[in-house]
XYZ file of C-alpha atoms in Angstrom:
697
model
C 0.000 0.000 0.000
C 1.451 3.341 -1.005
C 0.762 6.535 0.882
C 1.005 9.957 -0.603
C 4.051 11.755 0.807
C 2.865 15.153 2.030
C 5.063 18.193 2.550
C 4.215 20.767 5.185
C 5.196 24.403 5.127
C 6.747 25.654 8.358
C 3.988 27.400 10.283
C 4.224 30.457 12.437
C 3.667 29.313 16.008
C 3.411 31.074 19.314
C 4.289 29.302 22.567
C 0.647 29.053 23.647
C -0.356 27.417 20.359
C 2.726 25.255 19.994
C 2.035 22.151 17.906
C -1.704 22.177 18.590
C -2.654 22.125 14.915
C -2.814 18.466 13.911
C -1.395 19.158 10.454
C 1.646 20.888 11.986
C 2.500 18.096 14.419
C 4.962 16.314 12.135
C 6.724 19.574 11.354
C 6.949 20.198 15.101
C 8.556 16.791 15.592
C 11.144 17.491 12.932
C 11.977 21.036 13.980
C 15.035 21.018 16.268
C 14.236 24.232 18.126
C 10.700 23.075 18.845
C 11.880 19.682 20.078
C 13.394 21.514 23.055
C 9.984 22.953 23.895
C 7.703 20.005 23.128
C 9.139 16.503 23.233
C 5.883 14.592 22.956
C 2.811 14.842 20.743
C -0.229 13.451 22.552
C -2.788 11.314 20.687
C -6.145 12.130 22.231
C -8.589 10.020 20.197
C -7.660 6.460 20.985
C -9.522 3.422 22.327
C -7.578 0.688 24.138
C -8.066 -3.038 24.279
C -8.599 -3.740 27.994
C -8.173 -6.781 30.203
C -11.209 -8.888 31.138
C -11.253 -11.789 33.571
C -13.579 -14.644 34.465
C -13.522 -17.663 36.758
C -10.708 -19.402 34.913
C -8.469 -16.951 33.063
C -7.799 -13.472 31.696
C -8.106 -12.061 28.177
C -7.332 -8.758 26.498
C -4.290 -6.501 26.479
C -2.123 -4.339 28.704
C 1.115 -2.341 28.758
C 3.868 -2.383 31.366
C 3.404 -0.101 34.358
C 5.546 2.627 32.752
C 4.050 2.204 29.297
C 5.525 0.408 26.284
C 7.649 2.208 23.708
C 8.627 1.121 20.217
C 9.771 2.414 16.865
C 6.777 2.897 14.575
C 6.410 0.527 11.633
C 3.499 0.918 9.224
C 2.352 -2.496 8.007
C 1.318 -2.329 4.346
C 0.847 -6.073 3.790
C 1.241 -9.295 5.729
C 4.618 -9.790 4.039
C 5.858 -6.630 5.771
C 5.684 -8.473 9.104
C 9.168 -9.826 8.433
C 10.679 -6.431 9.253
C 9.317 -5.954 12.796
C 9.375 -9.665 13.642
C 12.888 -10.574 12.483
C 14.835 -8.284 10.133
C 14.389 -4.814 11.633
C 17.526 -3.591 13.482
C 15.680 -1.372 16.014
C 13.261 -3.524 18.026
C 10.872 -3.403 19.707
C 8.428 -2.043 17.126
C 5.080 -0.339 17.455
C 3.097 -1.755 14.529
C 0.486 0.453 12.830
C -1.946 -1.422 10.603
C -5.223 -0.723 8.883
C -8.279 -2.773 9.705
C -7.906 -4.942 6.586
C -4.747 -6.368 8.200
C -6.274 -6.710 11.660
C -6.693 -10.477 11.389
C -6.262 -13.413 13.745
C -3.317 -14.672 11.687
C -1.332 -11.436 11.878
C -2.141 -10.764 15.531
C -1.058 -14.269 16.584
C 2.235 -13.924 14.693
C 2.951 -10.729 16.606
C 1.859 -12.347 19.876
C 4.314 -15.184 19.323
C 7.125 -12.682 18.712
C 6.147 -10.281 21.468
C 9.767 -9.562 22.446
C 10.074 -7.606 19.193
C 6.595 -6.032 19.290
C 5.945 -3.237 21.784
C 2.334 -2.713 20.752
C -0.192 -2.533 17.934
C -2.273 0.411 16.701
C -5.293 -0.335 14.496
C -6.736 2.205 12.051
C -10.391 1.351 11.265
C -10.977 1.930 7.559
C -12.941 0.031 4.940
C -14.814 -3.049 6.104
C -13.535 -6.493 5.067
C -15.888 -8.995 3.483
C -16.438 -10.603 6.891
C -14.911 -10.327 10.353
C -16.060 -11.628 13.725
C -13.565 -11.664 16.627
C -16.101 -13.522 18.804
C -16.141 -17.293 19.289
C -17.943 -19.713 16.989
C -20.308 -20.700 19.826
C -21.300 -17.602 21.853
C -22.088 -18.122 25.560
C -21.763 -21.861 25.132
C -21.194 -22.585 28.828
C -24.115 -20.644 30.292
C -27.032 -21.485 28.006
C -29.426 -24.441 27.927
C -28.106 -27.502 29.781
C -28.737 -30.266 27.276
C -25.625 -32.320 26.512
C -26.421 -33.272 22.930
C -27.512 -29.715 22.046
C -24.977 -27.691 24.048
C -21.626 -26.372 22.785
C -22.972 -25.997 19.233
C -22.919 -29.745 18.738
C -25.599 -29.508 16.054
C -25.364 -25.912 14.803
C -22.292 -23.671 14.749
C -24.003 -20.332 15.159
C -21.082 -18.046 14.348
C -18.863 -19.918 11.871
C -16.978 -16.703 11.007
C -15.848 -16.296 14.616
C -12.074 -16.390 15.018
C -11.942 -15.912 18.804
C -9.586 -12.922 18.627
C -11.508 -11.046 21.344
C -10.811 -13.946 23.708
C -7.028 -14.011 23.247
C -4.557 -12.515 25.702
C -1.820 -10.143 24.496
C 1.010 -8.995 26.751
C 1.419 -5.764 24.796
C -1.004 -2.834 24.366
C -3.364 -2.705 21.392
C -5.068 0.615 20.584
C -7.566 1.795 17.996
C -7.156 5.246 16.429
C -10.374 7.242 16.043
C -9.052 10.416 14.429
C -7.979 10.566 10.766
C -5.727 13.573 11.375
C -3.786 11.727 14.056
C -3.426 8.740 11.748
C -1.939 10.972 9.053
C 0.439 12.503 11.600
C 1.779 9.077 12.569
C 2.123 7.924 8.971
C 3.894 11.125 7.981
C 6.278 10.804 10.898
C 6.958 7.219 9.809
C 7.625 8.215 6.190
C 9.931 11.041 7.247
C 12.016 9.039 9.714
C 11.389 5.276 9.684
C 10.555 4.077 6.193
C 12.654 1.187 4.929
C 14.273 1.975 1.561
C 15.723 -0.857 -0.543
C 15.920 -3.135 2.468
C 18.218 -0.854 4.444
C 17.340 0.429 7.884
C 16.441 4.071 8.461
C 18.798 6.570 10.055
C 18.296 8.195 13.434
C 16.379 10.019 14.793
C 13.478 7.575 14.532
C 9.783 8.176 15.130
C 8.567 6.228 18.170
C 5.286 5.736 20.001
C 4.520 5.094 23.645
C 1.285 3.458 24.825
C 0.050 3.413 28.426
C -2.660 0.917 29.371
C -1.412 -0.866 32.464
C -4.081 -3.066 34.048
C -4.314 -3.668 37.807
C -6.006 -7.083 37.666
C -4.288 -10.367 36.848
C -4.985 -14.111 36.694
C -8.779 -14.433 37.150
C -11.862 -12.933 38.783
C -11.394 -14.706 42.121
C -7.887 -13.270 42.433
C -8.817 -9.723 41.513
C -11.930 -9.647 43.720
C -9.915 -10.939 46.674
C -7.339 -8.201 46.156
C -10.085 -5.596 45.807
C -11.506 -6.664 49.174
C -8.201 -6.261 50.987
C -8.442 -2.885 52.727
C -5.006 -1.537 53.692
C -6.072 2.113 53.738
C -9.007 4.438 54.170
C -9.378 4.570 50.386
C -8.755 1.070 48.990
C -8.005 0.647 45.308
C -10.448 -1.454 43.323
C -8.541 -3.916 41.172
C -11.482 -4.951 38.999
C -15.217 -4.352 38.637
C -17.970 -6.834 37.747
C -19.251 -6.396 34.215
C -22.889 -5.479 33.891
C -25.082 -2.443 33.620
C -28.814 -1.841 33.895
C -31.864 -3.739 32.739
C -34.836 -1.684 31.566
C -38.351 -3.125 31.905
C -41.989 -2.102 31.979
C -45.409 -3.776 32.318
C -48.414 -2.541 30.360
C -50.305 -2.835 33.678
C -47.819 -1.977 36.419
C -47.592 -3.764 39.743
C -46.554 -2.333 43.082
C -42.770 -2.279 42.758
C -42.274 -3.064 46.451
C -44.492 -6.183 46.482
C -42.219 -9.004 45.364
C -43.005 -12.588 44.556
C -45.894 -14.520 43.055
C -49.019 -12.697 41.877
C -52.174 -14.748 42.198
C -54.274 -15.078 39.032
C -51.701 -13.105 37.026
C -50.235 -14.348 33.758
C -47.497 -12.436 31.961
C -46.122 -12.589 28.422
C -42.495 -11.433 28.291
C -41.241 -9.583 25.201
C -37.436 -9.389 25.391
C -34.405 -8.045 23.550
C -30.773 -7.541 24.477
C -29.151 -4.114 24.662
C -25.418 -4.718 24.673
C -22.817 -5.733 22.144
C -19.061 -5.988 22.205
C -16.037 -5.711 19.954
C -12.308 -6.298 20.323
C -12.171 -2.698 21.535
C -15.092 -2.511 23.973
C -15.778 1.178 23.373
C -15.972 0.575 19.617
C -18.952 -1.770 19.780
C -22.131 -0.526 18.100
C -24.021 -3.789 17.507
C -26.202 -2.474 14.684
C -27.546 -5.847 13.616
C -26.461 -7.784 16.700
C -28.522 -5.791 19.202
C -29.867 -2.434 17.931
C -32.112 -3.965 15.267
C -33.763 -6.117 17.941
C -34.308 -3.590 20.708
C -35.428 -0.834 18.295
C -38.003 -3.278 16.919
C -39.237 -4.022 20.448
C -39.393 -0.325 21.385
C -41.471 0.344 18.267
C -43.749 -2.611 19.103
C -44.246 -1.257 22.620
C -45.346 2.085 21.181
C -47.677 0.367 18.705
C -49.368 -1.504 21.570
C -49.942 1.529 23.770
C -53.315 2.631 22.420
C -54.738 -0.859 21.854
C -53.855 -2.078 25.362
C -55.424 1.016 26.905
C -58.638 0.840 24.888
C -59.069 -2.948 25.156
C -56.716 -4.348 27.813
C -55.768 -7.988 27.118
C -56.411 -10.593 29.776
C -52.701 -11.240 30.317
C -50.109 -8.639 31.193
C -47.117 -7.918 28.937
C -43.602 -7.275 30.271
C -41.150 -5.482 27.967
C -37.647 -6.482 29.101
C -34.384 -5.078 27.761
C -31.405 -7.024 29.089
C -27.874 -5.692 29.449
C -24.678 -7.760 29.688
C -26.019 -10.633 27.586
C -22.884 -10.965 25.493
C -20.951 -11.874 28.657
C -22.806 -15.055 29.642
C -26.299 -13.548 29.911
C -25.736 -11.181 32.846
C -29.004 -9.224 32.521
C -31.368 -12.146 31.975
C -29.590 -14.190 34.665
C -30.242 -11.370 37.102
C -33.979 -11.252 36.300
C -34.360 -15.029 36.520
C -32.419 -15.098 39.804
C -34.629 -12.363 41.232
C -37.778 -14.183 40.109
C -36.615 -17.422 41.716
C -35.769 -15.693 44.994
C -38.827 -13.438 45.355
C -36.863 -10.294 44.536
C -38.943 -9.317 41.509
C -42.561 -8.206 41.189
C -43.542 -11.564 39.655
C -42.058 -15.033 39.787
C -41.412 -17.691 37.159
C -44.821 -19.280 37.742
C -46.430 -16.047 36.539
C -44.604 -16.246 33.195
C -46.973 -17.492 30.517
C -44.636 -17.355 27.494
C -41.683 -15.462 26.045
C -41.092 -13.807 22.675
C -37.515 -12.641 22.174
C -36.395 -10.385 19.310
C -32.919 -11.336 18.095
C -30.980 -10.164 15.071
C -33.430 -8.831 12.487
C -31.519 -7.076 9.718
C -33.252 -5.342 6.798
C -35.671 -7.614 4.944
C -36.253 -7.735 1.236
C -39.829 -7.932 0.044
C -41.034 -11.518 0.209
C -38.232 -12.683 2.520
C -38.557 -14.608 5.773
C -37.827 -14.286 9.452
C -37.301 -17.494 11.404
C -38.973 -18.711 14.573
C -36.696 -20.711 16.876
C -38.074 -22.799 19.727
C -36.595 -25.199 22.271
C -36.993 -28.835 21.146
C -36.485 -30.224 24.651
C -39.186 -28.270 26.485
C -41.582 -28.932 23.594
C -41.554 -32.617 24.521
C -44.005 -31.490 27.185
C -47.419 -31.397 25.523
C -48.599 -28.330 27.429
C -45.505 -26.342 26.433
C -45.716 -27.567 22.856
C -49.354 -26.521 22.569
C -48.581 -23.007 23.795
C -45.553 -22.687 21.501
C -47.745 -23.763 18.596
C -50.290 -21.131 19.602
C -47.569 -18.452 19.701
C -46.309 -19.550 16.279
C -49.845 -19.315 14.884
C -50.258 -15.846 16.364
C -47.019 -14.756 14.705
C -48.019 -16.236 11.358
C -51.398 -14.486 11.347
C -49.819 -11.177 12.374
C -47.977 -10.811 9.055
C -51.212 -10.416 7.052
C -50.777 -7.499 4.678
C -47.034 -7.238 5.358
C -44.165 -7.931 2.962
C -42.523 -10.830 4.790
C -43.390 -14.116 6.451
C -42.438 -16.077 9.552
C -41.031 -19.584 9.081
C -40.290 -22.149 11.794
C -36.627 -23.081 11.835
C -37.114 -26.777 12.508
C -38.425 -28.733 15.454
C -35.184 -30.559 16.245
C -32.804 -27.611 15.963
C -31.571 -26.110 19.259
C -32.124 -22.500 20.258
C -29.613 -19.923 19.047
C -27.747 -17.917 21.720
C -30.520 -15.951 23.454
C -31.722 -14.635 26.805
C -34.579 -17.164 26.615
C -32.050 -19.905 27.388
C -31.570 -18.536 30.903
C -35.300 -18.845 31.621
C -35.285 -22.405 30.288
C -32.466 -23.332 32.686
C -34.878 -22.502 35.512
C -38.169 -23.777 34.125
C -39.802 -25.139 30.963
C -41.496 -22.032 29.537
C -43.104 -21.756 26.095
C -41.247 -19.315 23.927
C -39.932 -18.238 20.542
C -36.741 -16.461 19.488
C -37.277 -14.357 16.371
C -34.221 -13.958 14.103
C -33.148 -13.369 10.499
C -31.161 -16.626 10.324
C -32.381 -20.200 10.082
C -29.135 -21.850 11.123
C -25.807 -19.936 11.264
C -25.871 -16.170 11.760
C -26.241 -14.046 8.656
C -24.347 -11.293 10.452
C -20.926 -11.116 8.790
C -19.600 -8.794 11.521
C -21.006 -10.376 14.668
C -19.611 -8.586 17.761
C -17.121 -6.485 15.797
C -16.732 -2.745 15.180
C -17.922 -3.264 11.593
C -21.444 -4.079 12.794
C -22.358 -0.419 12.436
C -24.823 1.904 10.682
C -23.293 1.173 7.277
C -23.744 -2.573 7.798
C -27.428 -1.960 8.578
C -27.707 -0.006 5.298
C -28.487 3.295 7.003
C -27.783 5.689 4.143
C -28.954 9.266 3.701
C -28.969 11.684 0.730
C -25.815 13.791 0.873
C -27.681 17.098 0.731
C -29.585 16.548 3.998
C -28.714 18.338 7.221
C -28.385 16.256 10.430
C -31.922 17.172 11.485
C -33.259 16.289 8.035
C -31.479 12.935 8.240
C -33.221 12.360 11.572
C -36.604 12.635 9.815
C -35.617 10.736 6.651
C -37.327 7.324 6.606
C -34.748 4.817 5.371
C -35.475 1.448 3.795
C -34.078 -0.168 6.941
C -36.595 1.757 9.056
C -39.460 0.674 6.782
C -38.377 -2.950 7.073
C -38.034 -2.927 10.870
C -41.368 -1.095 11.151
C -43.069 -4.059 9.505
C -41.345 -6.466 11.880
C -42.382 -4.309 14.849
C -45.971 -4.275 13.615
C -46.060 -8.077 13.394
C -44.436 -8.435 16.830
C -46.929 -6.025 18.432
C -49.920 -7.792 16.901
C -48.639 -11.215 17.940
C -47.999 -10.036 21.512
C -51.515 -8.598 21.703
C -52.995 -11.923 20.560
C -50.718 -13.943 22.824
C -51.835 -11.828 25.775
C -55.468 -12.625 24.978
C -56.326 -9.353 23.290
C -59.481 -8.848 21.241
C -58.968 -9.809 17.588
C -61.030 -6.826 16.466
C -58.214 -4.517 17.636
C -55.375 -6.307 15.849
C -55.543 -4.514 12.490
C -55.380 -1.162 14.303
C -51.954 -2.018 15.704
C -49.244 -0.523 13.497
C -45.705 0.611 14.280
C -44.623 4.119 13.273
C -41.852 4.299 10.625
C -40.903 7.838 11.690
C -40.253 6.679 15.248
C -38.184 3.739 14.004
C -36.051 5.896 11.694
C -35.442 8.433 14.488
C -34.352 5.681 16.863
C -31.991 4.126 14.319
C -30.448 7.519 13.574
C -30.087 8.366 17.253
C -28.644 5.039 18.358
C -26.324 4.441 15.406
C -25.479 7.810 13.838
C -25.897 10.800 16.148
C -27.518 10.656 19.563
C -27.316 14.425 20.083
C -30.366 15.258 17.978
C -33.521 17.242 18.643
C -35.749 14.222 19.373
C -33.387 12.534 21.813
C -32.825 15.910 23.491
C -36.590 16.343 23.903
C -37.191 12.957 25.570
C -34.272 13.171 28.019
C -34.070 14.753 31.456
C -32.175 18.078 31.598
C -29.534 16.599 33.926
C -28.868 13.765 31.434
C -28.356 15.867 28.319
C -24.594 15.320 28.533
C -24.987 11.625 27.679
C -25.901 12.660 24.117
C -23.018 12.648 21.662
C -22.265 13.534 18.068
C -21.917 9.830 17.300
C -23.514 6.486 18.075
C -25.112 6.079 21.493
C -24.366 2.359 21.781
C -20.645 2.759 22.565
C -21.511 4.040 26.074
C -23.431 1.439 28.089
C -24.622 3.938 30.682
C -25.927 6.378 28.056
C -27.573 3.524 26.155
C -29.633 2.295 29.102
C -30.706 5.838 30.011
C -31.837 6.431 26.431
C -33.813 3.179 26.292
C -35.418 4.009 29.658
C -36.500 7.493 28.589
C -37.566 6.429 25.099
C -39.690 3.581 26.447
C -41.173 5.987 29.003
C -42.093 8.562 26.343
C -43.407 5.937 23.907
C -45.607 4.117 26.429
C -46.146 6.577 29.300
C -48.496 9.505 29.849
C -47.657 13.206 29.764
C -49.017 14.823 32.927
C -49.700 18.371 34.080
C -47.418 18.021 37.096
C -44.925 20.787 37.740
C -41.223 20.010 38.010
C -41.310 20.070 41.806
C -44.407 17.828 41.857
C -42.723 15.457 39.398
C -39.842 15.017 41.820
C -42.153 14.380 44.822
C -45.344 12.842 43.386
C -46.142 10.885 46.568
C -47.228 14.156 48.145
C -50.148 14.236 45.687
C -53.354 12.223 46.354
C -53.581 10.240 43.099
C -49.908 9.549 42.401
C -47.639 6.786 43.676
C -43.974 5.994 43.096
C -44.697 2.426 44.213
C -46.569 1.872 40.956
C -45.112 4.441 38.560
C -41.905 6.297 37.823
C -42.067 10.044 37.195
C -39.585 11.542 34.737
C -39.150 15.244 34.023
C -38.100 15.611 30.364
C -36.849 18.590 28.398
C -39.496 18.590 25.664
C -39.294 20.179 22.217
C -38.531 23.801 21.387
C -41.638 25.246 19.660
C -41.221 27.225 16.417
C -40.288 30.890 16.978
C -39.236 30.147 20.548
C -36.044 29.461 22.467
C -37.646 27.863 25.532
C -38.337 24.144 25.758
C -41.802 22.934 26.721
C -40.725 20.573 29.517
C -43.205 18.189 31.117
C -43.538 15.236 33.491
C -44.037 11.679 32.191
C -45.841 9.096 34.306
C -44.531 5.694 33.293
C -44.251 2.073 34.383
C -40.631 1.894 33.169
C -37.917 0.850 35.610
C -34.135 0.913 35.192
C -32.497 -1.525 37.605
C -28.973 -2.723 38.217
C -27.960 -5.817 36.253
C -24.948 -7.506 37.843
C -24.365 -11.243 37.812
C -25.757 -13.090 40.862
C -22.306 -14.654 41.272
C -21.135 -11.424 42.910
C -24.089 -11.366 45.312
C -23.255 -14.915 46.286
C -19.509 -14.331 46.458
C -19.058 -17.293 44.129
C -16.288 -16.039 41.860
C -15.708 -19.466 40.314
C -19.393 -20.046 39.537
C -20.353 -22.336 36.690
C -23.975 -21.224 36.884
C -23.607 -17.453 36.497
C -21.349 -15.032 34.664
C -18.115 -14.172 36.477
C -16.756 -11.607 34.011
C -14.942 -8.591 35.415
C -13.043 -5.688 33.858
C -9.659 -4.625 35.167
C -9.201 -1.154 36.573
C -6.354 0.976 35.224
C -4.688 4.230 36.225
C -4.854 6.027 32.898
C -4.885 5.489 29.155
C -2.469 7.512 27.059
C -0.715 7.427 23.699
C 1.990 9.733 22.347
C 4.644 9.937 19.651
C 8.117 11.477 19.707
C 11.543 11.270 18.052
C 14.123 8.993 19.616
C 17.909 9.290 19.194
C 20.242 6.387 18.475
C 21.579 4.268 21.315
C 25.134 5.381 20.494
C 24.152 9.033 20.750
C 22.330 8.378 24.006
C 25.370 6.580 25.450
C 27.706 9.333 24.241
C 25.470 11.953 25.812
C 25.426 9.967 29.031
C 29.208 9.607 28.935
C 29.752 13.313 28.386
C 27.347 14.081 31.204
C 29.184 11.729 33.589
C 32.545 13.225 32.549
C 31.306 16.751 33.174
C 29.941 15.646 36.557
C 33.247 14.153 37.712
C 35.221 17.093 36.347
C 33.034 19.504 38.271
C 33.466 17.407 41.434
C 37.265 17.444 41.061
C 37.329 21.177 40.479
C 35.101 21.743 43.484
C 37.364 19.553 45.665
C 40.521 21.318 44.518
C 39.039 24.767 45.119
C 37.746 23.834 48.575
C 41.154 22.437 49.711
C 43.040 25.538 48.478
C 40.437 28.015 49.604
C 42.772 29.635 52.271
C 45.343 30.326 49.612
C 42.999 31.324 46.818
C 40.733 33.510 48.890
C 43.036 34.821 51.742
C 43.118 38.653 52.302
C 46.449 40.530 51.745
C 47.568 42.315 54.996
C 48.765 45.916 54.641
C 51.706 47.272 56.741
C 50.601 49.067 59.934
C 52.718 52.132 59.196
C 51.600 52.534 55.690
C 51.324 56.188 54.732
C 49.363 57.763 52.013
């Protein structure tokens, strides 16, 4: 790969603006006078690979405690690996590679020669044909416990998975997020490090230093034990349990303080997962892997609002959005654990059936979505009858729509899904809805390429950001149809009146706004309007799914606005509704939201939303139980670290460094000798000359 060699004119800089312009950074590095003033150029838009641990081992990456430093080498092809791994005369090397070369093969070669590799920097560019750093059998140890169906014995769900995210690297690996910084590094490499005709470059060389030292080592049990050792008034946490928040809501809310079984209550659960992951955790967007599913469920919840109020079905419906599912079903495990131990508002005996929305990428007209069920629980006639009823409800709900539902096959096991955690506790009728019959269609499962582009979110180039927010994409139209079918099926499954079914339709505008907000730009007018004033800072100029905390807040407030009721309560009343006669925080949540800015105004029309939505902590039960080697629940933790930093600078040759050291030592000893000589002869050198007493003038 050839890069255009750019030349920079020497800029006029003042001390307060020294080297702050990205396009002047390389010139700054090469300018001798400026090197005295600024040795390092900081790289501020980086994402590190971090260390994760579970009951048995650790995965991920880290640097040494003082950071790792290496001479930069830009990898242009796999053949170029020979230079940093064997031929290069100036190891260790900091290897910069574009995403097309970020493969399991190349990374393992560098891992096996780690004494010559100080670190790796990945530049995300064009997407490869396929790439999944996850395993071939996601969550294989914490799903359904059936020996002949477990561990993907019959179906390999993610055949593209190479397991790269589950490898351990003893050097730092960073992702660069800023094109300007990438160009700076490449230019520095071309100016100082580029190999010409097989001969090594001359000093000074361009080097990079990466800091990502992790506190935790070995496994979760070790790091949790060290975290619990309190040697001071402010102990240092070594690692934190992975998790987040589940978001859930009933169409008919229960008293949130009355836990356990509800007599004569039957509940249909509609579920989707919120989280995704990638090799770089903060790079995960999960467009097809998670966003397509939970956006569909949010749209279905909105579509059901009017019908369930006008003609309430006989059964209740629980909308559940689980977080932490990619790490051994943390969110769903927490809900099931709470149901089993009377820590939730219903128990497992109240659960009538489950419909889970999995990966549902854009559909072509006339295409199919597949209905997956559990072949083991269906051996029970009662369960099988109810699953058949749910399948029939789904089939009939597609009338007038441009796709169909197809059963995947009675003997095929369930794909990775939250439903599996419920089945571990009890045989419950249920269906997992997905766009794949056997192996995943998702070519980028749990990778940073599973983004808006992969979900075909494209907008005309002449539209402003706010116009893009309103533009109904083909993807939005497709998911709107799926949401409509899901809402109708849920209404039927809950015992709703058939006369209402054709009035249930999802809103394509809402779907397109959610897709834009979650995958393109969360800081938009609609997301601003539905959020609380104190949470406006969670909105960004990019995807919302890379921040787990922001994601769960957004889902909470969106679900509240889509299914709740706008009230006339003032802001102070909204914060203390229990002081009012007809309001109760035991049954409802009350959220003060910013509201829209009316035309010809600068003031938002804020209001209070009464909603049944709850946002609750989702941490694996293993940490409640103190069982850090659990085989039943997730034990994943994330290592703490002091700071993350990356910088580049010019490094002199070893000979020059040694010569400089030698000269410095020589000057030191010379000065000591001179000082000693002067101090011993001080009475001679500094004695006063006495004048004769009879001197006359």
